[in-house]
Coordinates of C-alpha atoms in Angstrom, one line a residue:
A1067 CA -124.2 103.1 155.8
A1068 CA -121.5 104.9 158.0
G1069 CA -118.0 103.5 157.4
H1070 CA -118.9 100.9 154.8
S1071 CA -116.8 100.5 151.7
I1072 CA -118.6 100.0 148.4
F1073 CA -115.4 100.1 146.3
G1074 CA -113.8 96.8 147.5
S1075 CA -114.7 93.1 147.5
I1076 CA -118.0 92.4 145.7
A1077 CA -118.5 95.9 144.3
D1078 CA -115.3 95.3 142.2
A1079 CA -116.3 91.7 141.7
V1080 CA -119.3 92.8 139.6
N1081 CA -117.1 95.4 137.8
A1082 CA -118.4 98.4 139.9
T1083 CA -121.8 99.8 140.6
E1084 CA -121.9 101.9 137.5
T1085 CA -121.5 98.8 135.2
V1086 CA -124.3 97.0 137.0
T1087 CA -126.5 100.1 136.9
G1088 CA -125.9 100.5 133.2
M1089 CA -126.8 96.9 132.5
V1090 CA -130.0 97.1 134.4
K1091 CA -131.0 100.3 132.6
D1092 CA -130.4 98.7 129.2
G1093 CA -132.5 95.8 130.1
W1094 CA -133.0 93.4 133.0
V1095 CA -130.1 91.0 133.8
D1096 CA -131.5 88.4 131.4
N1097 CA -130.0 90.5 128.7
W1098 CA -126.5 90.4 130.2
T1099 CA -124.0 88.8 127.8
D1100 CA -121.3 88.4 130.4
L1101 CA -120.6 88.7 134.1
S1102 CA -117.4 87.9 135.9
S1103 CA -115.9 88.4 139.3
T1104 CA -112.3 88.4 140.4
W1105 CA -110.3 87.4 143.5
A1106 CA -106.9 86.4 142.3
K1107 CA -108.5 85.0 139.1
Y1108 CA -111.5 85.8 136.9
Y1109 CA -114.6 83.7 137.2
S1110 CA -117.1 83.7 134.4
T1111 CA -120.7 83.5 135.6
P1112 CA -123.8 82.0 134.1
T1113 CA -126.4 84.7 133.6
S1114 CA -129.4 82.4 133.8
E1115 CA -130.4 79.3 135.8
S1116 CA -130.7 77.3 132.5
E1117 CA -127.2 78.3 131.5
A1118 CA -125.8 77.3 134.9
I1119 CA -127.5 73.9 134.6
S1120 CA -126.3 73.4 131.0
S1121 CA -122.7 74.4 131.9
G1122 CA -122.5 71.8 134.7
W1123 CA -122.9 74.1 137.7
T1124 CA -124.7 72.4 140.7
K1125 CA -127.5 73.7 142.8
V1126 CA -126.1 73.9 146.3
M1127 CA -129.0 75.5 148.1
G1128 CA -132.4 77.2 147.6
C1129 CA -135.0 79.3 149.2
E1130 CA -136.0 76.3 151.3
D1131 CA -132.5 76.4 152.9
G1132 CA -132.7 80.1 153.7
A1133 CA -130.8 81.1 150.6
P1134 CA -131.7 84.3 148.7
G1135 CA -132.6 82.2 145.6
S1136 CA -131.4 79.1 143.8
V1137 CA -127.7 79.2 144.4
Y1138 CA -125.3 77.4 142.1
A1139 CA -121.6 76.4 142.4
D1140 CA -119.1 75.3 139.8
G1141 CA -117.4 72.1 140.9
G1142 CA -118.3 72.7 144.5
D1143 CA -116.4 76.0 144.6
L1144 CA -118.1 78.3 147.2
G1145 CA -116.0 81.2 146.2
H1146 CA -118.1 82.4 143.4
M1147 CA -121.9 81.5 143.3
P1148 CA -124.6 83.2 141.3
F1149 CA -128.2 82.9 142.5
F1150 CA -131.4 83.0 140.6
S1151 CA -135.0 83.8 141.0
Q1152 CA -137.8 81.2 140.9
S1153 CA -138.2 82.1 137.2
G1154 CA -134.4 81.5 136.5
S1155 CA -133.3 85.1 136.2
L1156 CA -129.9 86.1 137.7
V1157 CA -130.7 88.2 140.8
G1158 CA -127.3 88.1 142.7
L1159 CA -123.9 86.8 143.4
M1160 CA -122.3 85.3 146.6
L1161 CA -118.6 85.2 147.3
G1162 CA -118.1 82.6 149.9
F1163 CA -115.6 80.5 151.9
E1164 CA -115.9 77.8 154.5
D1165 CA -113.5 78.9 157.2
P1166 CA -113.0 82.7 157.0
G1167 CA -111.5 83.2 160.4
D1168 CA -113.0 85.3 163.3
S1169 CA -112.5 88.6 161.6
S1170 CA -115.0 87.7 158.8
K1171 CA -117.6 86.0 161.0
Q1172 CA -119.4 89.4 161.2
A1173 CA -121.3 91.9 159.0
P1174 CA -121.2 92.2 156.1
F1175 CA -120.5 88.5 155.9
V1176 CA -123.6 86.3 156.1
E1177 CA -123.5 82.6 157.4
Y1178 CA -125.2 80.1 155.2
A1179 CA -125.3 76.2 155.0
T1180 CA -125.6 74.3 151.7
S1181 CA -128.4 71.7 151.3
S1182 CA -125.8 69.1 152.1
G1183 CA -124.9 70.8 155.4
T1184 CA -121.6 72.6 154.6
D1185 CA -121.4 75.8 156.6
F1186 CA -119.9 78.8 154.9
W1187 CA -119.7 82.6 155.1
A1188 CA -120.3 84.9 152.1
V1189 CA -120.5 88.4 150.9
T1190 CA -123.8 88.6 149.2
A1191 CA -124.8 91.1 146.4
H1192 CA -128.3 91.4 145.1
F1193 CA -128.9 93.0 141.6
A1194 CA -132.6 93.6 142.5
D1195 CA -134.8 93.9 145.5
P1196 CA -133.5 91.3 148.0
D1197 CA -136.9 89.6 148.0
A1198 CA -136.8 89.0 144.3
G1199 CA -134.9 85.7 144.5
C1200 CA -137.5 83.7 146.5
S1201 CA -140.8 85.4 145.3
S1202 CA -142.9 83.0 143.3
G1203 CA -144.2 84.4 140.1
L1204 CA -142.4 87.7 140.4
T1205 CA -142.1 89.5 137.1
D1206 CA -141.4 93.1 138.2
Y1207 CA -138.0 93.2 140.0
G1208 CA -138.7 96.7 141.4
D1209 CA -135.6 98.6 142.5
H1210 CA -132.9 97.5 140.0
R1211 CA -129.6 98.4 141.6
L1212 CA -126.8 96.8 143.8
W1213 CA -127.8 95.8 147.3
F1214 CA -125.5 94.1 149.8
A1215 CA -126.7 91.8 152.6
N1216 CA -125.3 93.4 155.8
G1217 CA -125.2 90.1 157.8
D1218 CA -127.9 91.2 160.3
G1219 CA -131.0 90.9 158.1
S1220 CA -130.6 94.4 156.8
Y1221 CA -129.2 95.6 153.4
L1222 CA -127.0 98.4 152.1
K1223 CA -128.2 100.0 149.0
A1224 CA -125.2 100.9 146.9
P1225 CA -125.2 104.5 145.5
L1226 CA -125.6 104.6 141.7
S1227 CA -122.5 106.7 141.0
Q1228 CA -119.0 107.0 142.4
D1229 CA -119.0 110.6 143.4
D1230 CA -116.5 110.8 146.3
D1231 CA -118.0 113.9 147.9
A1232 CA -121.6 112.7 147.8
L1233 CA -120.6 109.2 149.1
A1234 CA -118.6 110.8 151.9
D1235 CA -121.7 112.9 152.8
I1236 CA -123.7 109.7 153.5
G1237 CA -120.8 107.8 155.3
Y1238 CA -119.2 105.7 152.5
T1239 CA -115.5 105.4 152.3
G1240 CA -113.1 104.1 149.6
D1241 CA -110.4 102.9 151.9
A1242 CA -111.8 99.8 153.6
C1243 CA -111.1 97.3 150.9
F1244 CA -109.7 93.8 151.0
V1245 CA -106.1 93.5 149.7
T1246 CA -106.2 93.1 145.9
M1247 CA -109.6 94.4 145.6
G1248 CA -110.6 98.0 144.9
R1249 CA -108.9 101.2 145.9

């Protein structure tokens, strides 16, 4: 975890770890009434696969493509993609782009390809154990918290509070954020 910022990019995109944790404690993500992310504008997010389908979102990849679940995009926009478990529950969010430049073709970005063959890179946040998205028949999501794919097959488990001293003790910083994201 040394040197990783949890305060920028996708941590802010899901309105900070404390908000995600509070939602999970109050009931699994099926009970969320709203989820949005921001990068220059706010994106509203479907909170179930059935809502994504009824709102016209398109499935761009699934577990069979190496995705962490059933991934949906709105109008082909790879910048903001929720992903769902096999039972249709929201289990994470990807913020992606097709040509990120060399500086982003490394951890924590993960390289993916859509079912149609479009290559892209994304920051990927999981709201439950990362195996939850592709587990058939899974009903117990286990560790409900915020996990980030680290780009190398490992995951960073976000702390459940923003205590600067405690975070510094385990190697997190609050100063490695993207411009316009975080502190």
